[in-house]
One Martini backbone bead per residue (centre of mass of N, CA, C, O) as a GRO file, in nm:
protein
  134
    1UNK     BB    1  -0.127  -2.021   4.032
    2UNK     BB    2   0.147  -1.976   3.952
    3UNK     BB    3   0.197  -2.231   3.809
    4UNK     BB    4  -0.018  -2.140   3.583
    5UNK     BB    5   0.128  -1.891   3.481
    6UNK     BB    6   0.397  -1.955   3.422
    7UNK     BB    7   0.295  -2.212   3.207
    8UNK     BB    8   0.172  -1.984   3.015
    9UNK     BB    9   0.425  -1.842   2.965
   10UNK     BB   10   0.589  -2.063   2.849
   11UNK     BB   11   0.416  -2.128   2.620
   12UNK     BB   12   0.392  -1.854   2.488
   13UNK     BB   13   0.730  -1.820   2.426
   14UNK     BB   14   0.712  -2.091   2.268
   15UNK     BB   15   0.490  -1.979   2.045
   16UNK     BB   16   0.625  -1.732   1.907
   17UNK     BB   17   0.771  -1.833   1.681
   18UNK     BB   18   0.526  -1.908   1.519
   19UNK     BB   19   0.498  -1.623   1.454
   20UNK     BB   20   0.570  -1.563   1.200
   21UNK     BB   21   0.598  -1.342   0.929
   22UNK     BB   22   0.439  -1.233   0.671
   23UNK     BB   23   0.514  -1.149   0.402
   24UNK     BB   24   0.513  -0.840   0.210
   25UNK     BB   25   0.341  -0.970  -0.001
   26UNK     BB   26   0.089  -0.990   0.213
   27UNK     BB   27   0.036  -0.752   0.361
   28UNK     BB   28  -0.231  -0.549   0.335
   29UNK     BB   29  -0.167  -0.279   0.400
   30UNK     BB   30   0.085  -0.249   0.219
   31UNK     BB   31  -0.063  -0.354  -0.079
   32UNK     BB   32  -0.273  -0.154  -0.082
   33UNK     BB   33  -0.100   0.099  -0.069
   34UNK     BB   34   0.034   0.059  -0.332
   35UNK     BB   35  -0.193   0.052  -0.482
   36UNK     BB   36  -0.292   0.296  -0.470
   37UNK     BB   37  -0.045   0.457  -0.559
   38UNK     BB   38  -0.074   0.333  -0.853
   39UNK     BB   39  -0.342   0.445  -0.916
   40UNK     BB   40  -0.279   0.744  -0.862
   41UNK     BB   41  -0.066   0.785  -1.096
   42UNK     BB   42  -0.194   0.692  -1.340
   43UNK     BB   43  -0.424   0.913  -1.310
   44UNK     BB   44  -0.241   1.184  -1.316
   45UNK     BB   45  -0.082   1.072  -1.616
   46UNK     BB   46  -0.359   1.101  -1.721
   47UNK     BB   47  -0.552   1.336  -1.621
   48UNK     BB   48  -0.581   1.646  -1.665
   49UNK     BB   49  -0.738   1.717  -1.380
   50UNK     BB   50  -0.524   1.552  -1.237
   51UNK     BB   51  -0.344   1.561  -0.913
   52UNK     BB   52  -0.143   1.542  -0.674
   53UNK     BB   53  -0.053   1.519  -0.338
   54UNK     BB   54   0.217   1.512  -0.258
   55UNK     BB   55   0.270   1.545   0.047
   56UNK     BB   56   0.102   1.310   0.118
   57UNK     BB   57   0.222   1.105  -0.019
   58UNK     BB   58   0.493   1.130   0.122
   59UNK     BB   59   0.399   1.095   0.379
   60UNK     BB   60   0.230   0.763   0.311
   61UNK     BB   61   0.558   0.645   0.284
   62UNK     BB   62   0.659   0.714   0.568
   63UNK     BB   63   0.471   0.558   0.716
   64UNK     BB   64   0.480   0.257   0.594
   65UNK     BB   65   0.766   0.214   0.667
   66UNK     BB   66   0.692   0.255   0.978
   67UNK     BB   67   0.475   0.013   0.978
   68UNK     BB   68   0.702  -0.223   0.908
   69UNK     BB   69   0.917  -0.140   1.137
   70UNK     BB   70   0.697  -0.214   1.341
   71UNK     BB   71   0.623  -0.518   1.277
   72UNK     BB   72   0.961  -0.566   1.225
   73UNK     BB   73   1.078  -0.521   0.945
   74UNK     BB   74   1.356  -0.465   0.775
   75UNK     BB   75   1.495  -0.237   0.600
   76UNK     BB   76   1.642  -0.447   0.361
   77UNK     BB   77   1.328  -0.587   0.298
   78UNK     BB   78   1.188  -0.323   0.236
   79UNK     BB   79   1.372  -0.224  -0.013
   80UNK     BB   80   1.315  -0.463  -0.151
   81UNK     BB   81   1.045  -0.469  -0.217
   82UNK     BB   82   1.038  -0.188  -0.320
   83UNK     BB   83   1.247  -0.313  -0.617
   84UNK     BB   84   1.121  -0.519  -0.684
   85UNK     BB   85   1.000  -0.641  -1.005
   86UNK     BB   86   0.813  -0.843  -0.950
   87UNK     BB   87   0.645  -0.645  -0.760
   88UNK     BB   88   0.576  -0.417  -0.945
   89UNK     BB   89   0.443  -0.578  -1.119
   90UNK     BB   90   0.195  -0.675  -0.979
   91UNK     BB   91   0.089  -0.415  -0.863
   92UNK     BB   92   0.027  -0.313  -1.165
   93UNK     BB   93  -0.164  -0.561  -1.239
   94UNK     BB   94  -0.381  -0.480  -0.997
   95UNK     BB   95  -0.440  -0.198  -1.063
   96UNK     BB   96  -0.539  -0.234  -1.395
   97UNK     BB   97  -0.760  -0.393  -1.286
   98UNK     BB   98  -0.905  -0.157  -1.106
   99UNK     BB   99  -0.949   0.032  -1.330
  100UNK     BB  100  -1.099  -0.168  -1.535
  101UNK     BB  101  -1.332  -0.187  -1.339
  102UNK     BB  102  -1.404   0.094  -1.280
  103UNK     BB  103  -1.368   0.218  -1.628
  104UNK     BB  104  -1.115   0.236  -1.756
  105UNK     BB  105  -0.948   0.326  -2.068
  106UNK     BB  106  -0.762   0.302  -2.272
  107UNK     BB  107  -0.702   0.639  -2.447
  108UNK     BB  108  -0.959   0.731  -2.207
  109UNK     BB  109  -0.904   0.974  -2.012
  110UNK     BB  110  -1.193   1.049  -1.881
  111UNK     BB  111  -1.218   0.751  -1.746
  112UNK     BB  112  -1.018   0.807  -1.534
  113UNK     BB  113  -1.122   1.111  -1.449
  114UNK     BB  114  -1.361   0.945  -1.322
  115UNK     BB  115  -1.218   0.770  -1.120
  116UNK     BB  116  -1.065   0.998  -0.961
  117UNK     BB  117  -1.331   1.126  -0.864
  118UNK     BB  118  -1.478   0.905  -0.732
  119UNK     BB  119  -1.228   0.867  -0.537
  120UNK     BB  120  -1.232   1.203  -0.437
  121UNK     BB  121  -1.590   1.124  -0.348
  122UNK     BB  122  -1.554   0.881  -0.140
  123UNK     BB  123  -1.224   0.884   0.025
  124UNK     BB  124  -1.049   0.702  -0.042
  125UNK     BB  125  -0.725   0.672  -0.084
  126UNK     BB  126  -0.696   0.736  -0.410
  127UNK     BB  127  -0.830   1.027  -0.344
  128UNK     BB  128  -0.632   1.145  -0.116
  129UNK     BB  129  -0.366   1.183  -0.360
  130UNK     BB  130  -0.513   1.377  -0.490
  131UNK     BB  131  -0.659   1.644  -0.753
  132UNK     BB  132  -0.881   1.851  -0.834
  133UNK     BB  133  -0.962   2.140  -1.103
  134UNK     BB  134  -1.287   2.149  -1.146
   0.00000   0.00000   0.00000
């Protein structure tokens, strides 16, 4: 018994190394997190009765770094891929396409408006971030 215990020990510990990390760019909490952040920024620099809630925002920033770096991901790799123009690009243009499948219409505030409300009628992450005065 202790030598299958050992066996499979070392089998673990030899097949851990195969487990590397995928890319940041691929990890889904961390895409949808940034996707959602910028999903709010659009939305309250475009409808006028939507603000962010700060704090909120700021708190989910400092966590999401916390949950990269427990994942393994080094501070110098997560901060690179939070400034890579490549990956702003890509994040930006997923965000877009989710506003315009939700509804919202380039120059027509009140339709981000909808889209704002109802992201914080309905609880989502992007709801979470925002705040309307109506």
């Amino acid at each position: 018994m202790k030598r299958l215990l050992l066996t499979l020990a070392l089998s673990a510990g030899l097949a851990a190394p195969a487990l590397a990390m995928e890319p940041l760019n691929q990890e889904k909490h961390i895409n949808d997190s940034l996707r959602a952040g910028r999903i709010g920024d659009v939305i309250r620099k475009t409808c006028p009765t939507i603000s962010a809630r700060m704090f909120v925002v700021w708190s989910k920033v400092e966590d999401l770094k916390q949950y990269a770096l427990d994942k393994g991901y080094k501070r110098d790799e997560v901060e690179a891929f939070l400034k890579s123009r490549t990956e702003k690009n890509r994040l930006k243009a997923e965000a877009d396409a989710y506003l315009k499948a939700a509804g919202a219409v380039e120059g027509d505030p009140q339709s981000y408006c909808a889209v704002g409300e109802a992201e914080i009628a309905k609880g989502t992450l992007v709801g979470s971030l925002l705040r309307s005065s109506k």
